Amino acid sequence: MIYVFLADGFEEIEALTPVDFLRRCELPVCTVGVTGAQVKGSHGIVVKADCLPEEINPQDAQMIVLPGGMPGTLNLEKSQAVQDMISYCVENEIPIGAICAAPSILGHRGLLAGKRATCFSGFESELLGANVTGAPVEVDGMFVTSRGAGVANTFAFALAALLLGEARAQTLKDSLLCEK
């Protein structure tokens, strides 16, 4: 299961593009409402989460995804359920995707130290010890980081490629008529 964590103030494109693209790849995706079953995005779009944190099973996780947005990122970071899931993923080498401001959650824990990473402009200093590249997406080991909403599709393709391989990600790109 791929758990996409949503908290009030999340960036809608950064959360729902990976959900959509990964489901198109027939991967199991569950949106997790950290702040409740109805989660309001930073642009006022309300999403009904598939489940709540207490309903997830960490042992089922293939990947977790942390969308950015404000105050969504802050709400994710202060969630004990999110922090516990990050710890579980790190201990078990389960991939973690984070976009926009959300890589700061990983940075504050020192998880990106010595790794290539990227984030939304202005959050670079929050990625403690990382080699911040400014690239649209960075994949380094189990971590996939990305800059923001404008490259959410590139982020989603990187997540798909990490789980299913480049060929399957390319098939997805082709099916969506993405520019080559």
PDB file of C-alpha atoms in Angstrom:
ATOM      1  CA  MET A   1       0.000   0.000   0.000  1.00  0.00           C
ATOM      2  CA  ILE A   2       1.164   3.519  -0.796  1.00  0.00           C
ATOM      3  CA  TYR A   3       0.047   5.869   1.948  1.00  0.00           C
ATOM      4  CA  VAL A   4      -0.383   9.529   0.944  1.00  0.00           C
ATOM      5  CA  PHE A   5      -0.731  11.628   4.080  1.00  0.00           C
ATOM      6  CA  LEU A   6      -3.078  14.625   3.952  1.00  0.00           C
ATOM      7  CA  ALA A   7      -3.323  17.371   6.552  1.00  0.00           C
ATOM      8  CA  ASP A   8      -5.359  20.561   6.465  1.00  0.00           C
ATOM      9  CA  GLY A   9      -3.545  23.050   4.245  1.00  0.00           C
ATOM     10  CA  PHE A  10      -2.013  20.439   1.921  1.00  0.00           C
ATOM     11  CA  GLU A  11      -1.183  21.423  -1.687  1.00  0.00           C
ATOM     12  CA  GLU A  12      -3.851  19.712  -3.760  1.00  0.00           C
ATOM     13  CA  ILE A  13      -1.842  19.160  -6.961  1.00  0.00           C
ATOM     14  CA  GLU A  14       1.118  17.751  -5.037  1.00  0.00           C
ATOM     15  CA  ALA A  15      -1.096  15.230  -3.244  1.00  0.00           C
ATOM     16  CA  LEU A  16      -3.603  14.221  -5.885  1.00  0.00           C
ATOM     17  CA  THR A  17      -1.288  13.961  -8.903  1.00  0.00           C
ATOM     18  CA  PRO A  18       0.701  11.107  -7.312  1.00  0.00           C
ATOM     19  CA  VAL A  19      -2.544   9.482  -6.126  1.00  0.00           C
ATOM     20  CA  ASP A  20      -3.980   9.600  -9.645  1.00  0.00           C
ATOM     21  CA  PHE A  21      -0.830   8.536 -11.498  1.00  0.00           C
ATOM     22  CA  LEU A  22       0.004   5.671  -9.120  1.00  0.00           C
ATOM     23  CA  ARG A  23      -3.565   4.377  -9.280  1.00  0.00           C
ATOM     24  CA  ARG A  24      -3.322   4.481 -13.092  1.00  0.00           C
ATOM     25  CA  CYS A  25      -0.371   2.105 -12.641  1.00  0.00           C
ATOM     26  CA  GLU A  26      -2.754  -0.141 -10.687  1.00  0.00           C
ATOM     27  CA  LEU A  27      -0.840   0.369  -7.466  1.00  0.00           C
ATOM     28  CA  PRO A  28      -2.771   0.380  -4.186  1.00  0.00           C
ATOM     29  CA  VAL A  29      -2.966   3.935  -2.857  1.00  0.00           C
ATOM     30  CA  CYS A  30      -4.643   5.079   0.350  1.00  0.00           C
ATOM     31  CA  THR A  31      -5.048   8.727   1.296  1.00  0.00           C
ATOM     32  CA  VAL A  32      -4.660   9.150   5.055  1.00  0.00           C
ATOM     33  CA  GLY A  33      -6.472  12.063   6.702  1.00  0.00           C
ATOM     34  CA  VAL A  34      -4.129  13.188   9.458  1.00  0.00           C
ATOM     35  CA  THR A  35      -6.423  16.034  10.530  1.00  0.00           C
ATOM     36  CA  GLY A  36      -9.679  14.155   9.955  1.00  0.00           C
ATOM     37  CA  ALA A  37     -11.696  12.290   7.356  1.00  0.00           C
ATOM     38  CA  GLN A  38     -12.419  15.520   5.460  1.00  0.00           C
ATOM     39  CA  VAL A  39      -9.200  17.372   4.674  1.00  0.00           C
ATOM     40  CA  LYS A  40      -9.173  20.921   3.311  1.00  0.00           C
ATOM     41  CA  GLY A  41      -6.391  21.804   0.902  1.00  0.00           C
ATOM     42  CA  SER A  42      -4.540  25.103   0.775  1.00  0.00           C
ATOM     43  CA  HIS A  43      -6.806  26.284  -2.065  1.00  0.00           C
ATOM     44  CA  GLY A  44     -10.059  25.316  -0.392  1.00  0.00           C
ATOM     45  CA  ILE A  45     -10.600  21.945  -2.089  1.00  0.00           C
ATOM     46  CA  VAL A  46     -11.979  19.426   0.402  1.00  0.00           C
ATOM     47  CA  VAL A  47     -10.925  15.803  -0.041  1.00  0.00           C
ATOM     48  CA  LYS A  48     -12.454  12.809   1.709  1.00  0.00           C
ATOM     49  CA  ALA A  49      -9.551  10.683   2.915  1.00  0.00           C
ATOM     50  CA  ASP A  50      -9.674   6.923   2.366  1.00  0.00           C
ATOM     51  CA  CYS A  51      -8.721   6.259   5.979  1.00  0.00           C
ATOM     52  CA  LEU A  52      -7.441   7.727   9.227  1.00  0.00           C
ATOM     53  CA  PRO A  53      -3.972   7.098  10.716  1.00  0.00           C
ATOM     54  CA  GLU A  54      -5.250   4.581  13.248  1.00  0.00           C
ATOM     55  CA  GLU A  55      -6.609   2.443  10.396  1.00  0.00           C
ATOM     56  CA  ILE A  56      -3.328   1.954   8.547  1.00  0.00           C
ATOM     57  CA  ASN A  57      -0.946  -0.965   8.928  1.00  0.00           C
ATOM     58  CA  PRO A  58       2.707   0.074   8.601  1.00  0.00           C
ATOM     59  CA  GLN A  59       3.635  -3.468   7.573  1.00  0.00           C
ATOM     60  CA  ASP A  60       1.545  -3.008   4.409  1.00  0.00           C
ATOM     61  CA  ALA A  61       3.497   0.077   3.322  1.00  0.00           C
ATOM     62  CA  GLN A  62       5.309   0.026  -0.022  1.00  0.00           C
ATOM     63  CA  MET A  63       5.908   3.786   0.121  1.00  0.00           C
ATOM     64  CA  ILE A  64       4.657   6.910   1.860  1.00  0.00           C
ATOM     65  CA  VAL A  65       4.126  10.287   0.224  1.00  0.00           C
ATOM     66  CA  LEU A  66       4.181  13.668   1.972  1.00  0.00           C
ATOM     67  CA  PRO A  67       2.688  16.536  -0.037  1.00  0.00           C
ATOM     68  CA  GLY A  68       3.667  20.104   0.699  1.00  0.00           C
ATOM     69  CA  GLY A  69       1.612  23.224   1.069  1.00  0.00           C
ATOM     70  CA  MET A  70       1.160  25.500   4.031  1.00  0.00           C
ATOM     71  CA  PRO A  71       0.100  24.969   6.684  1.00  0.00           C
ATOM     72  CA  GLY A  72      -0.222  21.367   5.511  1.00  0.00           C
ATOM     73  CA  THR A  73       3.476  20.620   5.904  1.00  0.00           C
ATOM     74  CA  LEU A  74       3.489  21.977   9.449  1.00  0.00           C
ATOM     75  CA  ASN A  75       0.408  19.913  10.275  1.00  0.00           C
ATOM     76  CA  LEU A  76       2.040  16.776   8.876  1.00  0.00           C
ATOM     77  CA  GLU A  77       5.220  17.398  10.824  1.00  0.00           C
ATOM     78  CA  LYS A  78       3.428  17.766  14.154  1.00  0.00           C
ATOM     79  CA  SER A  79       1.467  14.531  13.617  1.00  0.00           C
ATOM     80  CA  GLN A  80       2.822  11.692  15.750  1.00  0.00           C
ATOM     81  CA  ALA A  81       1.313   9.206  13.283  1.00  0.00           C
ATOM     82  CA  VAL A  82       3.335  10.725  10.435  1.00  0.00           C
ATOM     83  CA  GLN A  83       6.516  10.801  12.527  1.00  0.00           C
ATOM     84  CA  ASP A  84       6.007   7.176  13.556  1.00  0.00           C
ATOM     85  CA  MET A  85       5.429   6.119   9.950  1.00  0.00           C
ATOM     86  CA  ILE A  86       8.577   7.935   8.799  1.00  0.00           C
ATOM     87  CA  SER A  87      10.554   6.084  11.486  1.00  0.00           C
ATOM     88  CA  TYR A  88       9.064   2.765  10.410  1.00  0.00           C
ATOM     89  CA  CYS A  89       9.909   3.448   6.773  1.00  0.00           C
ATOM     90  CA  VAL A  90      13.498   4.410   7.566  1.00  0.00           C
ATOM     91  CA  GLU A  91      13.995   1.336   9.766  1.00  0.00           C
ATOM     92  CA  ASN A  92      12.576  -0.929   7.049  1.00  0.00           C
ATOM     93  CA  GLU A  93      14.013   0.865   3.979  1.00  0.00           C
ATOM     94  CA  ILE A  94      10.578   1.740   2.594  1.00  0.00           C
ATOM     95  CA  PRO A  95      10.669   4.633   0.102  1.00  0.00           C
ATOM     96  CA  ILE A  96       9.483   8.082   1.138  1.00  0.00           C
ATOM     97  CA  GLY A  97       8.386  10.770  -1.318  1.00  0.00           C
ATOM     98  CA  ALA A  98       8.196  14.409  -0.224  1.00  0.00           C
ATOM     99  CA  ILE A  99       7.417  17.453  -2.350  1.00  0.00           C
ATOM    100  CA  CYS A 100       7.542  21.241  -1.966  1.00  0.00           C
ATOM    101  CA  ALA A 101       7.965  22.155   1.723  1.00  0.00           C
ATOM    102  CA  ALA A 102       7.519  18.555   2.930  1.00  0.00           C
ATOM    103  CA  PRO A 103      11.187  17.559   2.428  1.00  0.00           C
ATOM    104  CA  SER A 104      11.792  19.869   5.419  1.00  0.00           C
ATOM    105  CA  ILE A 105      10.094  17.258   7.612  1.00  0.00           C
ATOM    106  CA  LEU A 106      12.790  14.783   6.595  1.00  0.00           C
ATOM    107  CA  GLY A 107      15.480  17.449   6.816  1.00  0.00           C
ATOM    108  CA  HIS A 108      14.600  18.371  10.389  1.00  0.00           C
ATOM    109  CA  ARG A 109      15.170  14.737  11.344  1.00  0.00           C
ATOM    110  CA  GLY A 110      18.566  14.652   9.598  1.00  0.00           C
ATOM    111  CA  LEU A 111      17.371  11.967   7.181  1.00  0.00           C
ATOM    112  CA  LEU A 112      18.599  13.807   4.094  1.00  0.00           C
ATOM    113  CA  ALA A 113      22.126  14.424   5.390  1.00  0.00           C
ATOM    114  CA  GLY A 114      24.627  13.511   2.688  1.00  0.00           C
ATOM    115  CA  LYS A 115      21.870  12.904   0.128  1.00  0.00           C
ATOM    116  CA  ARG A 116      20.838  14.783  -3.009  1.00  0.00           C
ATOM    117  CA  ALA A 117      17.544  16.528  -2.351  1.00  0.00           C
ATOM    118  CA  THR A 118      15.381  19.350  -3.606  1.00  0.00           C
ATOM    119  CA  CYS A 119      12.471  21.392  -2.268  1.00  0.00           C
ATOM    120  CA  PHE A 120      10.398  24.525  -2.730  1.00  0.00           C
ATOM    121  CA  SER A 121      12.452  27.698  -2.968  1.00  0.00           C
ATOM    122  CA  GLY A 122      13.138  29.142   0.477  1.00  0.00           C
ATOM    123  CA  PHE A 123      13.178  25.794   2.311  1.00  0.00           C
ATOM    124  CA  GLU A 124      16.719  24.791   1.332  1.00  0.00           C
ATOM    125  CA  SER A 125      18.143  25.594   4.787  1.00  0.00           C
ATOM    126  CA  GLU A 126      15.623  23.178   6.326  1.00  0.00           C
ATOM    127  CA  LEU A 127      17.189  20.188   4.528  1.00  0.00           C
ATOM    128  CA  LEU A 128      19.906  19.779   7.145  1.00  0.00           C
ATOM    129  CA  GLY A 129      23.091  18.328   5.691  1.00  0.00           C
ATOM    130  CA  ALA A 130      21.582  17.581   2.277  1.00  0.00           C
ATOM    131  CA  ASN A 131      23.182  18.364  -1.066  1.00  0.00           C
ATOM    132  CA  VAL A 132      20.356  20.624  -2.256  1.00  0.00           C
ATOM    133  CA  THR A 133      20.395  20.635  -6.047  1.00  0.00           C
ATOM    134  CA  GLY A 134      17.409  22.723  -7.100  1.00  0.00           C
ATOM    135  CA  ALA A 135      16.479  20.027  -9.640  1.00  0.00           C
ATOM    136  CA  PRO A 136      12.765  19.395 -10.254  1.00  0.00           C
ATOM    137  CA  VAL A 137      13.067  15.925  -8.667  1.00  0.00           C
ATOM    138  CA  GLU A 138      15.831  14.056  -6.890  1.00  0.00           C
ATOM    139  CA  VAL A 139      15.933  10.341  -6.145  1.00  0.00           C
ATOM    140  CA  ASP A 140      18.638   9.287  -3.705  1.00  0.00           C
ATOM    141  CA  GLY A 141      18.254   5.848  -2.206  1.00  0.00           C
ATOM    142  CA  MET A 142      14.839   5.541  -0.606  1.00  0.00           C
ATOM    143  CA  PHE A 143      14.087   9.270  -0.736  1.00  0.00           C
ATOM    144  CA  VAL A 144      12.310  11.060  -3.591  1.00  0.00           C
ATOM    145  CA  THR A 145      12.112  14.836  -3.188  1.00  0.00           C
ATOM    146  CA  SER A 146      10.635  17.444  -5.471  1.00  0.00           C
ATOM    147  CA  ARG A 147      10.276  21.212  -5.794  1.00  0.00           C
ATOM    148  CA  GLY A 148       6.538  21.797  -5.965  1.00  0.00           C
ATOM    149  CA  ALA A 149       3.183  21.811  -7.711  1.00  0.00           C
ATOM    150  CA  GLY A 150       4.583  22.759 -11.126  1.00  0.00           C
ATOM    151  CA  VAL A 151       6.531  19.508 -11.277  1.00  0.00           C
ATOM    152  CA  ALA A 152       4.050  17.247  -9.485  1.00  0.00           C
ATOM    153  CA  ASN A 153       3.749  15.103 -12.610  1.00  0.00           C
ATOM    154  CA  THR A 154       7.536  14.616 -12.742  1.00  0.00           C
ATOM    155  CA  PHE A 155       7.454  13.716  -9.044  1.00  0.00           C
ATOM    156  CA  ALA A 156       4.671  11.175  -9.616  1.00  0.00           C
ATOM    157  CA  PHE A 157       6.560   9.613 -12.536  1.00  0.00           C
ATOM    158  CA  ALA A 158       9.655   9.287 -10.330  1.00  0.00           C
ATOM    159  CA  LEU A 159       7.595   7.539  -7.649  1.00  0.00           C
ATOM    160  CA  ALA A 160       6.183   5.144 -10.257  1.00  0.00           C
ATOM    161  CA  ALA A 161       9.646   4.482 -11.679  1.00  0.00           C
ATOM    162  CA  LEU A 162      11.061   3.722  -8.234  1.00  0.00           C
ATOM    163  CA  LEU A 163       8.331   1.166  -7.551  1.00  0.00           C
ATOM    164  CA  LEU A 164       7.764  -0.293 -11.025  1.00  0.00           C
ATOM    165  CA  GLY A 165      10.811   0.609 -13.122  1.00  0.00           C
ATOM    166  CA  GLU A 166      11.495   3.163 -15.839  1.00  0.00           C
ATOM    167  CA  ALA A 167       9.689   1.212 -18.570  1.00  0.00           C
ATOM    168  CA  ARG A 168       6.379   1.224 -16.685  1.00  0.00           C
ATOM    169  CA  ALA A 169       6.780   4.924 -15.840  1.00  0.00           C
ATOM    170  CA  GLN A 170       7.377   5.630 -19.540  1.00  0.00           C
ATOM    171  CA  THR A 171       4.235   3.687 -20.444  1.00  0.00           C
ATOM    172  CA  LEU A 172       2.326   5.903 -18.004  1.00  0.00           C
ATOM    173  CA  LYS A 173       3.837   9.041 -19.555  1.00  0.00           C
ATOM    174  CA  ASP A 174       2.884   7.840 -23.028  1.00  0.00           C
ATOM    175  CA  SER A 175      -0.686   7.051 -21.941  1.00  0.00           C
ATOM    176  CA  LEU A 176      -1.027  10.600 -20.589  1.00  0.00           C
ATOM    177  CA  LEU A 177       0.343  12.116 -23.825  1.00  0.00           C
ATOM    178  CA  CYS A 178       3.236  13.792 -22.033  1.00  0.00           C
ATOM    179  CA  GLU A 179       5.770  15.649 -24.112  1.00  0.00           C
ATOM    180  CA  LYS A 180       8.919  13.689 -24.825  1.00  0.00           C
TER     181      LYS A 180
END
